[in-house]
PDB file of C-alpha atoms in Angstrom:
ATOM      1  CA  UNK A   1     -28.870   6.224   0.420  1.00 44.00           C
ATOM      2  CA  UNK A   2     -28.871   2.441  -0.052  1.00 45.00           C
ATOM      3  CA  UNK A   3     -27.164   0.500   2.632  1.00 44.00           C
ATOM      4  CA  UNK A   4     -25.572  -2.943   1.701  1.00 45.00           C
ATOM      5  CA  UNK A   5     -25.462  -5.068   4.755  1.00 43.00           C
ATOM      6  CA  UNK A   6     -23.775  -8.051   2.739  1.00 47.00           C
ATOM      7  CA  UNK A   7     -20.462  -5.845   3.067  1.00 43.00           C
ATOM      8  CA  UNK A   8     -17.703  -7.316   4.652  1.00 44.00           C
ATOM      9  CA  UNK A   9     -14.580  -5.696   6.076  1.00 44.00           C
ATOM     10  CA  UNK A  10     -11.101  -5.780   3.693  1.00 46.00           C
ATOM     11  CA  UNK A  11      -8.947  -5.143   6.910  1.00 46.00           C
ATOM     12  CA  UNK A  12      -8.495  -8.202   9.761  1.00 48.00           C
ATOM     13  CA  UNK A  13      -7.794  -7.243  13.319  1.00 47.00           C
ATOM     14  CA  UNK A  14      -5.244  -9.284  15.716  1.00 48.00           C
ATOM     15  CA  UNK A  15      -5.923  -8.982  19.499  1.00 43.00           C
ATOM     16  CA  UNK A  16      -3.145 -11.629  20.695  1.00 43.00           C
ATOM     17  CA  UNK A  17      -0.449 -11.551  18.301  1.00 41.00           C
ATOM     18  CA  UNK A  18      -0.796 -15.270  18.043  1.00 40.00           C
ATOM     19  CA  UNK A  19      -0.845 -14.838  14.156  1.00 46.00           C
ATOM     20  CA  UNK A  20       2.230 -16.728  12.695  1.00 49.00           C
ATOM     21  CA  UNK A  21       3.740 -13.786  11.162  1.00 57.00           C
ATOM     22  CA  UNK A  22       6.416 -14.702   8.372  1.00 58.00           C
ATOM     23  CA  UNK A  23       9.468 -12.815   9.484  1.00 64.00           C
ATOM     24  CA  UNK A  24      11.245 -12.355  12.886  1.00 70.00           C
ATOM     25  CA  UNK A  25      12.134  -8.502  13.388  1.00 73.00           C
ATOM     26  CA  UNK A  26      15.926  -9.707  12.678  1.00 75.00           C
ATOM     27  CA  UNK A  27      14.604 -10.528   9.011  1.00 86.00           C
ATOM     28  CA  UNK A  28      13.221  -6.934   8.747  1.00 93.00           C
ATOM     29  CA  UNK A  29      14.675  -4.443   6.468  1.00 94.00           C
ATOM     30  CA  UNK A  30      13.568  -0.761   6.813  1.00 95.00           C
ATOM     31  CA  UNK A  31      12.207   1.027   3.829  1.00 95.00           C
ATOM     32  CA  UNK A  32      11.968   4.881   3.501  1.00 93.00           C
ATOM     33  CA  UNK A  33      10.049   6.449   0.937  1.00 88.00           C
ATOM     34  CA  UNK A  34      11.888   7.006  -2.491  1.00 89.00           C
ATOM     35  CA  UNK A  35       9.789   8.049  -5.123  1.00 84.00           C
ATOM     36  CA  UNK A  36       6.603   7.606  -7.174  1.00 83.00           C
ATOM     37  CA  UNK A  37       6.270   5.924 -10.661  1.00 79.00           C
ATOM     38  CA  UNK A  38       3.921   7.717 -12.840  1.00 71.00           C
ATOM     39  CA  UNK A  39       2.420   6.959 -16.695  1.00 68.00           C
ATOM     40  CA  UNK A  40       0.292   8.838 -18.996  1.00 61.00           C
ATOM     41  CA  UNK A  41      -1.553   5.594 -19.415  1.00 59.00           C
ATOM     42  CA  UNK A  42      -3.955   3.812 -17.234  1.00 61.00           C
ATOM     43  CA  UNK A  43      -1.167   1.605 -15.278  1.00 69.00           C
ATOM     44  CA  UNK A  44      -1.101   1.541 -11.835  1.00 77.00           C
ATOM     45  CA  UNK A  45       1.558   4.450 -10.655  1.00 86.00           C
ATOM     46  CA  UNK A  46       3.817   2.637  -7.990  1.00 88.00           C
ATOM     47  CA  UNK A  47       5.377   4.054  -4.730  1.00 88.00           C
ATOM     48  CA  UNK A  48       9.050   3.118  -4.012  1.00 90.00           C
ATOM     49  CA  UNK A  49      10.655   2.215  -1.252  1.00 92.00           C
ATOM     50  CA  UNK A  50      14.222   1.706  -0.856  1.00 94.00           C
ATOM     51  CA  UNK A  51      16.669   1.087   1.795  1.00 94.00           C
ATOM     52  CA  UNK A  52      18.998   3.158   3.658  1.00 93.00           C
ATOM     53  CA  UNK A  53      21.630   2.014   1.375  1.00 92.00           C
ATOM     54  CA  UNK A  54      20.047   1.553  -1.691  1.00 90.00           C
ATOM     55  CA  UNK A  55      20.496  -2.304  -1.749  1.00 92.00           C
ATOM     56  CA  UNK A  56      16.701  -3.120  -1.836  1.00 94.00           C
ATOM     57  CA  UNK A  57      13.912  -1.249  -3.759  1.00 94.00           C
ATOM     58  CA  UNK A  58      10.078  -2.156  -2.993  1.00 93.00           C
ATOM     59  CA  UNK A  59       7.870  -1.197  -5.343  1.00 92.00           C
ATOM     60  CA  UNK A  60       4.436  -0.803  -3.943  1.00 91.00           C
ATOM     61  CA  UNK A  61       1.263  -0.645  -6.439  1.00 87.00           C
ATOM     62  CA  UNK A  62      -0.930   1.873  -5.509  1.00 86.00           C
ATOM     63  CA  UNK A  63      -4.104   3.639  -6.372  1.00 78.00           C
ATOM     64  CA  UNK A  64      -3.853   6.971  -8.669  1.00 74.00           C
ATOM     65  CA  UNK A  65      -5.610   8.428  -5.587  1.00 72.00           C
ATOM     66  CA  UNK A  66      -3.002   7.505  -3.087  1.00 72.00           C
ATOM     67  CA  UNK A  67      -0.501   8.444  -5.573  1.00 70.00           C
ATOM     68  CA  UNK A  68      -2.059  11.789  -5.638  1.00 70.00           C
ATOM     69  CA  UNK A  69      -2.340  12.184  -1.911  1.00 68.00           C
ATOM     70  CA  UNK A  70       1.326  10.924  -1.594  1.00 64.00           C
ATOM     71  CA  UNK A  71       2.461  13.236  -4.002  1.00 65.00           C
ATOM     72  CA  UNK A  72       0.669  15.940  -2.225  1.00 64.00           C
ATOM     73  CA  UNK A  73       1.896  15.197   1.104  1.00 60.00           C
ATOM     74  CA  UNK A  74       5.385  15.533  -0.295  1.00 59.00           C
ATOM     75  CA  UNK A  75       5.210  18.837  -2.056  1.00 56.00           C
ATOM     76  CA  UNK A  76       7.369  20.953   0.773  1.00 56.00           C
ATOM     77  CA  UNK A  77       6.044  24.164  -1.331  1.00 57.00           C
ATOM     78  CA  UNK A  78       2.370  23.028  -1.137  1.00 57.00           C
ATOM     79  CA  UNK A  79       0.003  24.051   1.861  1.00 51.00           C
ATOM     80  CA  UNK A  80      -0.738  21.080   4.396  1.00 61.00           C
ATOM     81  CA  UNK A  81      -3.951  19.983   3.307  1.00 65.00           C
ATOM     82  CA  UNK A  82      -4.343  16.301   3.464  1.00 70.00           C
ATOM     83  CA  UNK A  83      -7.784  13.977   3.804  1.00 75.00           C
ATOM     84  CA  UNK A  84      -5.675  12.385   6.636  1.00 78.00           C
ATOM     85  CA  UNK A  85      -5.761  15.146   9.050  1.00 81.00           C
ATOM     86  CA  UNK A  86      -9.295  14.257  10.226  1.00 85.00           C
ATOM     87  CA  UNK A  87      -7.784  10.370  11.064  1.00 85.00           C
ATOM     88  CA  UNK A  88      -4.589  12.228  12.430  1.00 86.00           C
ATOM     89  CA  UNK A  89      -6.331  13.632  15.032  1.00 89.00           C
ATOM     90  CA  UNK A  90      -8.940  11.068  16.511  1.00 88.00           C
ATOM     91  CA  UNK A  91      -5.902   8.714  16.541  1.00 89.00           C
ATOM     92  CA  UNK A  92      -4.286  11.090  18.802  1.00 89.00           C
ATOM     93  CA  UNK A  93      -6.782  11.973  20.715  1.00 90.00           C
ATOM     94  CA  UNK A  94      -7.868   8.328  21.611  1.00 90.00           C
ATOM     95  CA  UNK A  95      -4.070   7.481  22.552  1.00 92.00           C
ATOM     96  CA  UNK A  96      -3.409   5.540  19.384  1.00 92.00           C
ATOM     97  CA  UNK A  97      -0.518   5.535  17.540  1.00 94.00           C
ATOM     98  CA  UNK A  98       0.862   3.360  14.845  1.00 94.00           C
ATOM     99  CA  UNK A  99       4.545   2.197  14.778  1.00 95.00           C
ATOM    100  CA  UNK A 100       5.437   0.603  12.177  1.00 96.00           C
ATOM    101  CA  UNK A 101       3.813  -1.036   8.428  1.00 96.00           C
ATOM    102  CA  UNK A 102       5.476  -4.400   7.655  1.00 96.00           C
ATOM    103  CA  UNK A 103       4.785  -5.693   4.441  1.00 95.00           C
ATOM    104  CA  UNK A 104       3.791  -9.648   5.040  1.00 94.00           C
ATOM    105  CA  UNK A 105       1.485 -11.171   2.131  1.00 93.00           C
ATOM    106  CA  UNK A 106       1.141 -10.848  -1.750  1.00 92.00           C
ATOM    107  CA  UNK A 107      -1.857 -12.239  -2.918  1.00 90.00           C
ATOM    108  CA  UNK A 108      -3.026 -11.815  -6.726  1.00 87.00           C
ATOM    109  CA  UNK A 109      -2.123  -8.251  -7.557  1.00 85.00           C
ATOM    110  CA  UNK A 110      -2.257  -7.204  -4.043  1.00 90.00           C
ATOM    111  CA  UNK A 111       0.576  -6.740  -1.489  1.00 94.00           C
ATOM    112  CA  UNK A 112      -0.361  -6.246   2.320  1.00 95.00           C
ATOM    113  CA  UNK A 113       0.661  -4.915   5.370  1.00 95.00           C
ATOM    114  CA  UNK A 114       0.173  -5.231   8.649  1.00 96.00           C
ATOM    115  CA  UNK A 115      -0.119  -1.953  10.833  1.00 95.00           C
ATOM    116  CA  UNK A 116       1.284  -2.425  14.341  1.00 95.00           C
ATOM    117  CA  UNK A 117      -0.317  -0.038  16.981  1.00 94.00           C
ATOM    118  CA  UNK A 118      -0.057   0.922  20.269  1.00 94.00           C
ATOM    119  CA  UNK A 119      -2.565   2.548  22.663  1.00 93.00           C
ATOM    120  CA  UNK A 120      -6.159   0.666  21.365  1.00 88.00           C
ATOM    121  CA  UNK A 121      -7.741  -0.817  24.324  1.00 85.00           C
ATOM    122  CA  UNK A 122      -8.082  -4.127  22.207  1.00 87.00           C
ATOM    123  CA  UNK A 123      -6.377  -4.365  18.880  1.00 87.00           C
ATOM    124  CA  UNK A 124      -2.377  -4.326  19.133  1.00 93.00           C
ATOM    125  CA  UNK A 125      -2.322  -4.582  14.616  1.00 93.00           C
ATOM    126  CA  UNK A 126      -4.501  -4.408  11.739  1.00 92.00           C
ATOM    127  CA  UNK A 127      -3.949  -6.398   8.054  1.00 94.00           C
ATOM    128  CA  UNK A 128      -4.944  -3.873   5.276  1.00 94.00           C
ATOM    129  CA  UNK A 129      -4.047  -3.994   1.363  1.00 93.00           C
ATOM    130  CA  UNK A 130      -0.784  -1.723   0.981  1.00 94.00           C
ATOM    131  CA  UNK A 131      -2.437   0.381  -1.821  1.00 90.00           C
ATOM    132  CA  UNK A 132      -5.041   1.458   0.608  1.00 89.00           C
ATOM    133  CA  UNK A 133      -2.612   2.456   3.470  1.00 91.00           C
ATOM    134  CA  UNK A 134       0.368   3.800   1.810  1.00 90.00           C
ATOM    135  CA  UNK A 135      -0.504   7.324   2.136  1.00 85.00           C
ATOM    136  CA  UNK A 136      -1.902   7.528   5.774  1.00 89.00           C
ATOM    137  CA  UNK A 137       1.658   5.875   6.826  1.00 91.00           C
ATOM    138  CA  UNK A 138       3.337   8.669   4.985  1.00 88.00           C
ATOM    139  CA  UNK A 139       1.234  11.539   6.866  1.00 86.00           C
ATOM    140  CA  UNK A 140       1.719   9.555  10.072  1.00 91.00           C
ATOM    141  CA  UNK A 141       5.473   9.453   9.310  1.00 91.00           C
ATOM    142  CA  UNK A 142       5.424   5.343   9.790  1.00 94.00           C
ATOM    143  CA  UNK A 143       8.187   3.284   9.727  1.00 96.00           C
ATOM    144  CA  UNK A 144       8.015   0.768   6.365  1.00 96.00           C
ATOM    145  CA  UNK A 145       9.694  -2.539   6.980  1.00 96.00           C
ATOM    146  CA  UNK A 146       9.529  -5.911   4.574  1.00 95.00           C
ATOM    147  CA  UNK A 147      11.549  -8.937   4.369  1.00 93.00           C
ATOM    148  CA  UNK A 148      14.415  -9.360   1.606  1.00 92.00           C
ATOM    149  CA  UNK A 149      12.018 -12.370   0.254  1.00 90.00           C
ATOM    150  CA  UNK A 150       8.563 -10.141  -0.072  1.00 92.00           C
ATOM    151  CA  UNK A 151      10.645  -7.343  -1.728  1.00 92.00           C
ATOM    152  CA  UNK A 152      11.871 -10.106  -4.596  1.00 90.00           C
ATOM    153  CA  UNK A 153       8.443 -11.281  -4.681  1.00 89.00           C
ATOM    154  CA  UNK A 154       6.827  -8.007  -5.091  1.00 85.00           C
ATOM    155  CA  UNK A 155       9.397  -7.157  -8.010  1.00 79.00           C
ATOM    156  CA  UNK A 156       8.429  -9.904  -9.599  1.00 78.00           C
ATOM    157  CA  UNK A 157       4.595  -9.122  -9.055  1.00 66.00           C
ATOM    158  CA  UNK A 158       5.554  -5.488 -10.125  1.00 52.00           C
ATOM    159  CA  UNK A 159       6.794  -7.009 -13.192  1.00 52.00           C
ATOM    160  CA  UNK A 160       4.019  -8.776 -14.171  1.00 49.00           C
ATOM    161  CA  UNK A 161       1.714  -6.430 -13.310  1.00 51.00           C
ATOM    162  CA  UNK A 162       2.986  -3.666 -15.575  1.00 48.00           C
ATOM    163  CA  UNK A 163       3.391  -6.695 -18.531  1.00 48.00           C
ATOM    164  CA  UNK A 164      -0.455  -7.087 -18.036  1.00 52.00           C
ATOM    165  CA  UNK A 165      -1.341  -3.536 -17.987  1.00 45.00           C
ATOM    166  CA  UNK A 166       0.637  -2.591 -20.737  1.00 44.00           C
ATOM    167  CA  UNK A 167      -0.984  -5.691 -22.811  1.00 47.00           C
ATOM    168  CA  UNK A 168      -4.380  -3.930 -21.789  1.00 47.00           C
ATOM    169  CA  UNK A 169      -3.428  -0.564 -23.062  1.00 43.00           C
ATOM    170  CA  UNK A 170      -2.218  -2.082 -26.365  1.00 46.00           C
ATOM    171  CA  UNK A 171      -5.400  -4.087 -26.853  1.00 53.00           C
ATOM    172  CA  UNK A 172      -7.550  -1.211 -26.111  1.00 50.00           C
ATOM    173  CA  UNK A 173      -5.251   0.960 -28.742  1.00 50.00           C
ATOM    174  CA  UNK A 174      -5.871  -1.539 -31.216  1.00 48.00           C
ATOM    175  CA  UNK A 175      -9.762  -1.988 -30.360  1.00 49.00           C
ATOM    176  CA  UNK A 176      -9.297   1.545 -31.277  1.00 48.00           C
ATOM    177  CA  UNK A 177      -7.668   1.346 -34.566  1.00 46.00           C
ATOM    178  CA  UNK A 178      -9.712  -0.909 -35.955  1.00 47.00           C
ATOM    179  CA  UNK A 179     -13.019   0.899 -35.128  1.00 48.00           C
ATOM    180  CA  UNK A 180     -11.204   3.994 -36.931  1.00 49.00           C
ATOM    181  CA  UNK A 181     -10.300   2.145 -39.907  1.00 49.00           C
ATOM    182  CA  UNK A 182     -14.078   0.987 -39.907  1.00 53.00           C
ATOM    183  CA  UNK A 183     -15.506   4.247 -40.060  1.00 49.00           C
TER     184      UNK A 183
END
């Protein structure tokens, strides 16, 4: 095995809180889970949030593997099996616990979050990509919570995100059309 010790972490820890966050907890909107968006193609599937009364909708780009694990997880005829289990238990057994994934940052085709916790002798949160968390916070049964702003932002990044894939998939058909016509 070849060991790359150029790698550097995709998550950011905050010991103080004294990171100028972009919301106060009045701007907060909880989000439960809604749904998933899945395509035949290669677009990214997206989880939905909504709100309790269905005012606000967050879609949330995700991997097809979280979207498989999510979909998993929610299957009430399907036997618990889930790659979090493993993660479920050394939380609890070391006194962690997370309470609550707010949505702060959108950057390129990326939303994150930042995981609150409780219980780690040092760390009190943790910034991770959403698409990389979305499923753990589902097993863990986490609160989702995102200002009204980020959720119009993220539509908007939704948007554009499914306008570029779906330009992709078209180009690729036609790549594909042409080398059949050659032949």
């Amino acid at each position: 095995m070849v060991v790359d010790h150029q790698l550097k972490a995709d998550f950011l820890f905050n010991a103080q809180q004294d990171e100028k966050f972009n919301f106060d907890d009045d701007d907060l909107v909880e989000l439960k889970p809604y749904g998933l968006s899945l395509n035949n193609d290669n677009s990214r599937p997206f989880l939905i949030l909504k709100d309790a009364l269905g005012e606000h909708t967050l879609p949330v780009a995700v991997t097809q593997i979280e979207a498989g694990v999510a979909l998993s997880q929610s299957s009430p005829t399907q036997v618990t099996s889930t790659p979090h289990a493993f993660l479920d238990k050394l939380l609890s057994s070391l006194d962690i616990r997370i309470e609550r994934c707010v949505f702060i940052e959108i950057t390129g085709n990326h939303q994150y979050v930042r995981i609150f916790m409780t219980g780690h002798p040092k760390y009190q949160s943790i910034k991770v990509r959403a698409d990389e968390a979305m499923s753990l916070c589902l097993h863990l049964k986490v609160p989702f919570f995102a200002t009204k702003s980020f959720i119009q932002k993220s539509k908007v990044m939704s948007t554009t995100s499914m306008d570029e894939t779906a330009h992709v998939v078209m180009q690729q058909r036609n790549v594909a059309v042409k080398k059949e016509l050659l032949h």
